[in-house]
Amino acid sequence: MCDLLQLTRFQFTSLLSFNIDYIVDWALTWFTLKLEPSHDAFFTFEHASRHRTFKFKLFLDELPTLEKLKRARLDLYLDELTCRSCIDRMEDLMHLFMCKKCHLHMQQILQSYQNHLISKIQEAGKLADIDPTPFITKLTSLSCWSFSSTNWSSYALVRGCLPKLFVDLLVHPKKFCVEGYRCCSQQFYSKIQKTNLESTFL
Ligand SMILES: [Zn+2]
């Protein structure tokens, strides 16, 4: 993991040091990246496999954005090409979430991820007879719940670099644990996949 963090694609993590509420827990990040998505009759093994690949490509900034394609295939892509949706900005990974044509939708996906986590934590609180309010307050006060060009914590969250607070999520309340997180995370990344990213990248 230390070697990975030396790569340019992870330089954004150094900017997170200005953000005291969002400290990446790399052990947790690695653990959740390796979590196998669950599959059933509707979300098949093939879906789960594509889902896992998508998550890793997102983490490694390996999705073939236009900026990446320009660098890889100088013979095919003109340097002047801009995002196909807004025809205004360069299409790098951050732009996929910031593009004015999909920003609102991406923000809704992020909000529904937060809502899903809260509902699972409340369920777990009831089962364990624990008041989940203090934890939910900490969760919602994290800076990662809105996309902006200067908010590196939301970028870190979608890349899969999870904050230390999420360690508590997987440990307390007891009944939430890994299954609760897997369910929320799977739905979150599936929604991102189902946007225009899916037709472009898979
Ligand atoms: Zn755009």
PDB file of C-alpha atoms and ligand atoms in Angstrom:
ATOM      1  CA  MET A   1       0.000   0.000   0.000  1.00  0.00           C
ATOM      2  CA  CYS A   2       2.879   2.403   0.823  1.00  0.00           C
ATOM      3  CA  ASP A   3       4.262   1.937  -2.704  1.00  0.00           C
ATOM      4  CA  LEU A   4       0.857   2.723  -4.207  1.00  0.00           C
ATOM      5  CA  LEU A   5       0.648   5.975  -2.262  1.00  0.00           C
ATOM      6  CA  GLN A   6       3.855   7.203  -3.911  1.00  0.00           C
ATOM      7  CA  LEU A   7       2.061   7.224  -7.280  1.00  0.00           C
ATOM      8  CA  THR A   8       0.844  10.529  -8.718  1.00  0.00           C
ATOM      9  CA  ARG A   9      -2.713   9.187  -8.793  1.00  0.00           C
ATOM     10  CA  PHE A  10      -2.715   9.109  -4.985  1.00  0.00           C
ATOM     11  CA  GLN A  11      -1.224  12.572  -4.494  1.00  0.00           C
ATOM     12  CA  PHE A  12      -4.676  13.860  -3.577  1.00  0.00           C
ATOM     13  CA  THR A  13      -4.335  12.040  -0.243  1.00  0.00           C
ATOM     14  CA  SER A  14      -1.679  14.536   0.870  1.00  0.00           C
ATOM     15  CA  LEU A  15      -4.269  17.314   0.448  1.00  0.00           C
ATOM     16  CA  LEU A  16      -6.510  15.466   2.894  1.00  0.00           C
ATOM     17  CA  SER A  17      -4.075  16.266   5.682  1.00  0.00           C
ATOM     18  CA  PHE A  18      -5.685  19.746   5.825  1.00  0.00           C
ATOM     19  CA  ASN A  19      -8.934  17.994   6.608  1.00  0.00           C
ATOM     20  CA  ILE A  20      -8.789  16.751  10.175  1.00  0.00           C
ATOM     21  CA  ASP A  21     -12.175  15.016  10.111  1.00  0.00           C
ATOM     22  CA  TYR A  22     -11.242  12.781   7.190  1.00  0.00           C
ATOM     23  CA  ILE A  23      -8.193  10.701   8.005  1.00  0.00           C
ATOM     24  CA  VAL A  24      -7.884   7.716   5.694  1.00  0.00           C
ATOM     25  CA  ASP A  25      -7.579   4.345   7.372  1.00  0.00           C
ATOM     26  CA  TRP A  26      -5.553   2.346   4.864  1.00  0.00           C
ATOM     27  CA  ALA A  27      -6.010  -1.024   6.567  1.00  0.00           C
ATOM     28  CA  LEU A  28      -9.784  -0.576   6.433  1.00  0.00           C
ATOM     29  CA  THR A  29      -9.585   0.728   2.857  1.00  0.00           C
ATOM     30  CA  TRP A  30      -7.714  -2.350   1.740  1.00  0.00           C
ATOM     31  CA  PHE A  31     -10.029  -4.667   3.678  1.00  0.00           C
ATOM     32  CA  THR A  32     -13.195  -3.187   2.127  1.00  0.00           C
ATOM     33  CA  LEU A  33     -11.687  -3.150  -1.362  1.00  0.00           C
ATOM     34  CA  LYS A  34     -11.158  -6.871  -1.102  1.00  0.00           C
ATOM     35  CA  LEU A  35     -14.708  -7.521   0.165  1.00  0.00           C
ATOM     36  CA  GLU A  36     -16.432  -9.734  -2.369  1.00  0.00           C
ATOM     37  CA  PRO A  37     -19.776  -8.303  -3.523  1.00  0.00           C
ATOM     38  CA  SER A  38     -22.670 -10.605  -2.685  1.00  0.00           C
ATOM     39  CA  HIS A  39     -24.564 -12.060  -5.643  1.00  0.00           C
ATOM     40  CA  ASP A  40     -27.966 -13.667  -6.183  1.00  0.00           C
ATOM     41  CA  ALA A  41     -30.443 -14.348  -8.995  1.00  0.00           C
ATOM     42  CA  PHE A  42     -30.755 -10.625  -9.813  1.00  0.00           C
ATOM     43  CA  PHE A  43     -27.204  -9.462  -9.118  1.00  0.00           C
ATOM     44  CA  THR A  44     -25.412 -12.362 -10.754  1.00  0.00           C
ATOM     45  CA  PHE A  45     -21.837 -13.548 -10.362  1.00  0.00           C
ATOM     46  CA  GLU A  46     -21.015 -11.720 -13.595  1.00  0.00           C
ATOM     47  CA  HIS A  47     -22.510  -8.474 -12.256  1.00  0.00           C
ATOM     48  CA  ALA A  48     -20.537  -8.940  -9.042  1.00  0.00           C
ATOM     49  CA  SER A  49     -17.341  -9.502 -10.983  1.00  0.00           C
ATOM     50  CA  ARG A  50     -17.839  -6.339 -13.071  1.00  0.00           C
ATOM     51  CA  HIS A  51     -18.721  -4.449  -9.910  1.00  0.00           C
ATOM     52  CA  ARG A  52     -15.461  -5.505  -8.243  1.00  0.00           C
ATOM     53  CA  THR A  53     -13.445  -4.541 -11.323  1.00  0.00           C
ATOM     54  CA  PHE A  54     -15.155  -1.155 -11.438  1.00  0.00           C
ATOM     55  CA  LYS A  55     -14.378  -0.508  -7.759  1.00  0.00           C
ATOM     56  CA  PHE A  56     -10.693  -1.348  -8.245  1.00  0.00           C
ATOM     57  CA  LYS A  57     -10.434   0.809 -11.374  1.00  0.00           C
ATOM     58  CA  LEU A  58     -11.996   3.677  -9.475  1.00  0.00           C
ATOM     59  CA  PHE A  59      -9.613   3.188  -6.555  1.00  0.00           C
ATOM     60  CA  LEU A  60      -6.575   3.042  -8.841  1.00  0.00           C
ATOM     61  CA  ASP A  61      -7.797   5.867 -11.108  1.00  0.00           C
ATOM     62  CA  GLU A  62      -7.680   3.427 -13.993  1.00  0.00           C
ATOM     63  CA  LEU A  63     -11.044   4.194 -15.595  1.00  0.00           C
ATOM     64  CA  PRO A  64     -10.361   5.151 -19.216  1.00  0.00           C
ATOM     65  CA  THR A  65     -11.326   8.805 -19.005  1.00  0.00           C
ATOM     66  CA  LEU A  66     -10.729  10.950 -22.063  1.00  0.00           C
ATOM     67  CA  GLU A  67      -7.597  12.448 -20.491  1.00  0.00           C
ATOM     68  CA  LYS A  68      -6.170   8.966 -19.971  1.00  0.00           C
ATOM     69  CA  LEU A  69      -7.065   7.903 -23.515  1.00  0.00           C
ATOM     70  CA  LYS A  70      -5.369  11.012 -24.910  1.00  0.00           C
ATOM     71  CA  ARG A  71      -2.142  10.074 -23.150  1.00  0.00           C
ATOM     72  CA  ALA A  72      -2.377   6.394 -24.099  1.00  0.00           C
ATOM     73  CA  ARG A  73      -3.364   6.894 -27.747  1.00  0.00           C
ATOM     74  CA  LEU A  74      -1.811  10.078 -29.077  1.00  0.00           C
ATOM     75  CA  ASP A  75      -2.582   8.780 -32.579  1.00  0.00           C
ATOM     76  CA  LEU A  76      -6.348   8.542 -31.947  1.00  0.00           C
ATOM     77  CA  TYR A  77      -7.316  11.362 -29.596  1.00  0.00           C
ATOM     78  CA  LEU A  78      -6.822  15.056 -30.256  1.00  0.00           C
ATOM     79  CA  ASP A  79      -5.505  16.995 -27.286  1.00  0.00           C
ATOM     80  CA  GLU A  80      -8.288  19.573 -27.740  1.00  0.00           C
ATOM     81  CA  LEU A  81     -11.044  17.031 -27.051  1.00  0.00           C
ATOM     82  CA  THR A  82     -13.175  17.868 -24.027  1.00  0.00           C
ATOM     83  CA  CYS A  83     -15.822  16.026 -21.978  1.00  0.00           C
ATOM     84  CA  ARG A  84     -18.502  14.626 -24.295  1.00  0.00           C
ATOM     85  CA  SER A  85     -21.314  15.667 -21.946  1.00  0.00           C
ATOM     86  CA  CYS A  86     -20.575  19.320 -21.227  1.00  0.00           C
ATOM     87  CA  ILE A  87     -18.106  19.947 -24.107  1.00  0.00           C
ATOM     88  CA  ASP A  88     -16.472  22.377 -21.735  1.00  0.00           C
ATOM     89  CA  ARG A  89     -13.879  20.745 -19.462  1.00  0.00           C
ATOM     90  CA  MET A  90     -11.184  18.103 -19.570  1.00  0.00           C
ATOM     91  CA  GLU A  91     -12.588  14.700 -18.646  1.00  0.00           C
ATOM     92  CA  ASP A  92     -10.483  13.320 -15.829  1.00  0.00           C
ATOM     93  CA  LEU A  93     -11.720  11.211 -12.934  1.00  0.00           C
ATOM     94  CA  MET A  94     -12.691  14.167 -10.749  1.00  0.00           C
ATOM     95  CA  HIS A  95     -14.683  15.639 -13.652  1.00  0.00           C
ATOM     96  CA  LEU A  96     -16.885  12.526 -13.802  1.00  0.00           C
ATOM     97  CA  PHE A  97     -18.371  13.686 -10.510  1.00  0.00           C
ATOM     98  CA  MET A  98     -18.115  17.428 -11.119  1.00  0.00           C
ATOM     99  CA  CYS A  99     -19.391  17.683 -14.707  1.00  0.00           C
ATOM    100  CA  LYS A 100     -22.314  20.118 -14.732  1.00  0.00           C
ATOM    101  CA  LYS A 101     -24.359  17.581 -16.729  1.00  0.00           C
ATOM    102  CA  CYS A 102     -24.239  14.929 -14.002  1.00  0.00           C
ATOM    103  CA  HIS A 103     -23.167  16.733 -10.845  1.00  0.00           C
ATOM    104  CA  LEU A 104     -26.683  16.834  -9.371  1.00  0.00           C
ATOM    105  CA  HIS A 105     -27.239  13.131 -10.037  1.00  0.00           C
ATOM    106  CA  MET A 106     -23.877  12.236  -8.480  1.00  0.00           C
ATOM    107  CA  GLN A 107     -24.694  14.365  -5.459  1.00  0.00           C
ATOM    108  CA  GLN A 108     -28.013  12.495  -5.089  1.00  0.00           C
ATOM    109  CA  ILE A 109     -26.171   9.164  -5.223  1.00  0.00           C
ATOM    110  CA  LEU A 110     -23.791  10.357  -2.512  1.00  0.00           C
ATOM    111  CA  GLN A 111     -26.706  11.512  -0.360  1.00  0.00           C
ATOM    112  CA  SER A 112     -28.548   8.215  -0.804  1.00  0.00           C
ATOM    113  CA  TYR A 113     -25.358   6.395   0.280  1.00  0.00           C
ATOM    114  CA  GLN A 114     -25.351   8.438   3.484  1.00  0.00           C
ATOM    115  CA  ASN A 115     -29.093   7.782   4.011  1.00  0.00           C
ATOM    116  CA  HIS A 116     -28.584   4.056   3.468  1.00  0.00           C
ATOM    117  CA  LEU A 117     -25.738   3.943   6.002  1.00  0.00           C
ATOM    118  CA  ILE A 118     -27.887   5.824   8.527  1.00  0.00           C
ATOM    119  CA  SER A 119     -30.849   3.474   8.087  1.00  0.00           C
ATOM    120  CA  LYS A 120     -28.582   0.422   8.546  1.00  0.00           C
ATOM    121  CA  ILE A 121     -26.996   1.958  11.646  1.00  0.00           C
ATOM    122  CA  GLN A 122     -30.451   2.696  13.088  1.00  0.00           C
ATOM    123  CA  GLU A 123     -31.549  -0.896  12.439  1.00  0.00           C
ATOM    124  CA  ALA A 124     -28.380  -2.160  14.090  1.00  0.00           C
ATOM    125  CA  GLY A 125     -28.891   0.216  17.036  1.00  0.00           C
ATOM    126  CA  LYS A 126     -32.384  -1.181  17.608  1.00  0.00           C
ATOM    127  CA  LEU A 127     -31.179  -4.778  17.474  1.00  0.00           C
ATOM    128  CA  ALA A 128     -28.315  -4.092  19.863  1.00  0.00           C
ATOM    129  CA  ASP A 129     -30.420  -1.766  22.046  1.00  0.00           C
ATOM    130  CA  ILE A 130     -27.866   1.030  21.572  1.00  0.00           C
ATOM    131  CA  ASP A 131     -28.665   4.681  20.820  1.00  0.00           C
ATOM    132  CA  PRO A 132     -26.972   5.277  17.442  1.00  0.00           C
ATOM    133  CA  THR A 133     -27.509   9.076  17.493  1.00  0.00           C
ATOM    134  CA  PRO A 134     -23.948  10.090  18.539  1.00  0.00           C
ATOM    135  CA  PHE A 135     -22.431   7.950  15.812  1.00  0.00           C
ATOM    136  CA  ILE A 136     -24.872   9.194  13.159  1.00  0.00           C
ATOM    137  CA  THR A 137     -24.069  12.780  14.159  1.00  0.00           C
ATOM    138  CA  LYS A 138     -20.351  12.102  13.651  1.00  0.00           C
ATOM    139  CA  LEU A 139     -21.028  10.389  10.326  1.00  0.00           C
ATOM    140  CA  THR A 140     -23.164  13.190   8.892  1.00  0.00           C
ATOM    141  CA  SER A 141     -20.714  15.860  10.059  1.00  0.00           C
ATOM    142  CA  LEU A 142     -17.920  14.395   7.910  1.00  0.00           C
ATOM    143  CA  SER A 143     -16.905  16.721   5.094  1.00  0.00           C
ATOM    144  CA  CYS A 144     -17.175  14.016   2.438  1.00  0.00           C
ATOM    145  CA  TRP A 145     -20.909  14.304   1.713  1.00  0.00           C
ATOM    146  CA  SER A 146     -20.798  16.945  -0.981  1.00  0.00           C
ATOM    147  CA  PHE A 147     -18.872  17.070  -4.217  1.00  0.00           C
ATOM    148  CA  SER A 148     -16.879  20.174  -5.052  1.00  0.00           C
ATOM    149  CA  SER A 149     -13.680  20.808  -6.949  1.00  0.00           C
ATOM    150  CA  THR A 150     -11.860  21.569  -3.684  1.00  0.00           C
ATOM    151  CA  ASN A 151     -13.403  18.857  -1.510  1.00  0.00           C
ATOM    152  CA  TRP A 152     -10.881  16.053  -1.629  1.00  0.00           C
ATOM    153  CA  SER A 153     -12.656  14.041   1.062  1.00  0.00           C
ATOM    154  CA  SER A 154     -15.668  13.280  -1.169  1.00  0.00           C
ATOM    155  CA  TYR A 155     -13.224  12.345  -3.932  1.00  0.00           C
ATOM    156  CA  ALA A 156     -11.420  10.057  -1.460  1.00  0.00           C
ATOM    157  CA  LEU A 157     -14.705   8.449  -0.431  1.00  0.00           C
ATOM    158  CA  VAL A 158     -15.750   7.568  -3.988  1.00  0.00           C
ATOM    159  CA  ARG A 159     -12.244   6.287  -4.723  1.00  0.00           C
ATOM    160  CA  GLY A 160     -12.788   3.890  -1.795  1.00  0.00           C
ATOM    161  CA  CYS A 161     -10.295   5.510   0.601  1.00  0.00           C
ATOM    162  CA  LEU A 162     -12.340   5.273   3.783  1.00  0.00           C
ATOM    163  CA  PRO A 163     -12.035   7.510   6.860  1.00  0.00           C
ATOM    164  CA  LYS A 164     -11.082   6.213  10.300  1.00  0.00           C
ATOM    165  CA  LEU A 165     -14.627   6.898  11.497  1.00  0.00           C
ATOM    166  CA  PHE A 166     -15.786   3.999   9.304  1.00  0.00           C
ATOM    167  CA  VAL A 167     -13.750   1.637  11.476  1.00  0.00           C
ATOM    168  CA  ASP A 168     -16.366   2.264  14.155  1.00  0.00           C
ATOM    169  CA  LEU A 169     -19.031   1.547  11.564  1.00  0.00           C
ATOM    170  CA  LEU A 170     -17.675  -1.942  11.076  1.00  0.00           C
ATOM    171  CA  VAL A 171     -17.243  -2.579  14.773  1.00  0.00           C
ATOM    172  CA  HIS A 172     -20.094  -0.670  16.501  1.00  0.00           C
ATOM    173  CA  PRO A 173     -22.966  -1.118  16.813  1.00  0.00           C
ATOM    174  CA  LYS A 174     -22.199  -4.817  16.734  1.00  0.00           C
ATOM    175  CA  LYS A 175     -24.983  -5.874  14.378  1.00  0.00           C
ATOM    176  CA  PHE A 176     -23.977  -3.436  11.607  1.00  0.00           C
ATOM    177  CA  CYS A 177     -20.577  -4.960  10.995  1.00  0.00           C
ATOM    178  CA  VAL A 178     -19.340  -6.002   7.611  1.00  0.00           C
ATOM    179  CA  GLU A 179     -22.678  -7.075   6.089  1.00  0.00           C
ATOM    180  CA  GLY A 180     -24.278  -3.674   6.689  1.00  0.00           C
ATOM    181  CA  TYR A 181     -21.346  -1.904   5.084  1.00  0.00           C
ATOM    182  CA  ARG A 182     -21.193  -4.360   2.165  1.00  0.00           C
ATOM    183  CA  CYS A 183     -24.878  -3.780   1.408  1.00  0.00           C
ATOM    184  CA  CYS A 184     -24.568   0.047   1.466  1.00  0.00           C
ATOM    185  CA  SER A 185     -21.314   0.106  -0.445  1.00  0.00           C
ATOM    186  CA  GLN A 186     -22.568  -2.318  -3.102  1.00  0.00           C
ATOM    187  CA  GLN A 187     -25.639  -0.202  -3.772  1.00  0.00           C
ATOM    188  CA  PHE A 188     -23.541   2.987  -3.854  1.00  0.00           C
ATOM    189  CA  TYR A 189     -21.049   1.731  -6.455  1.00  0.00           C
ATOM    190  CA  SER A 190     -23.805   0.063  -8.476  1.00  0.00           C
ATOM    191  CA  LYS A 191     -25.571   3.396  -8.786  1.00  0.00           C
ATOM    192  CA  ILE A 192     -22.382   5.088  -9.945  1.00  0.00           C
ATOM    193  CA  GLN A 193     -21.897   2.296 -12.472  1.00  0.00           C
ATOM    194  CA  LYS A 194     -25.430   2.730 -13.779  1.00  0.00           C
ATOM    195  CA  THR A 195     -24.892   6.373 -14.676  1.00  0.00           C
ATOM    196  CA  ASN A 196     -23.252   7.318 -17.905  1.00  0.00           C
ATOM    197  CA  LEU A 197     -20.038   5.819 -16.514  1.00  0.00           C
ATOM    198  CA  GLU A 198     -21.317   2.333 -17.244  1.00  0.00           C
ATOM    199  CA  SER A 199     -21.891   2.843 -20.940  1.00  0.00           C
ATOM    200  CA  THR A 200     -18.550   4.582 -21.193  1.00  0.00           C
ATOM    201  CA  PHE A 201     -16.325   2.338 -19.154  1.00  0.00           C
ATOM    202  CA  LEU A 202     -17.716  -1.184 -19.040  1.00  0.00           C
TER     203      LEU A 202
HETATM  204 ZN    ZN B   1     -18.394  17.482 -18.491  1.00  0.00          ZN
END
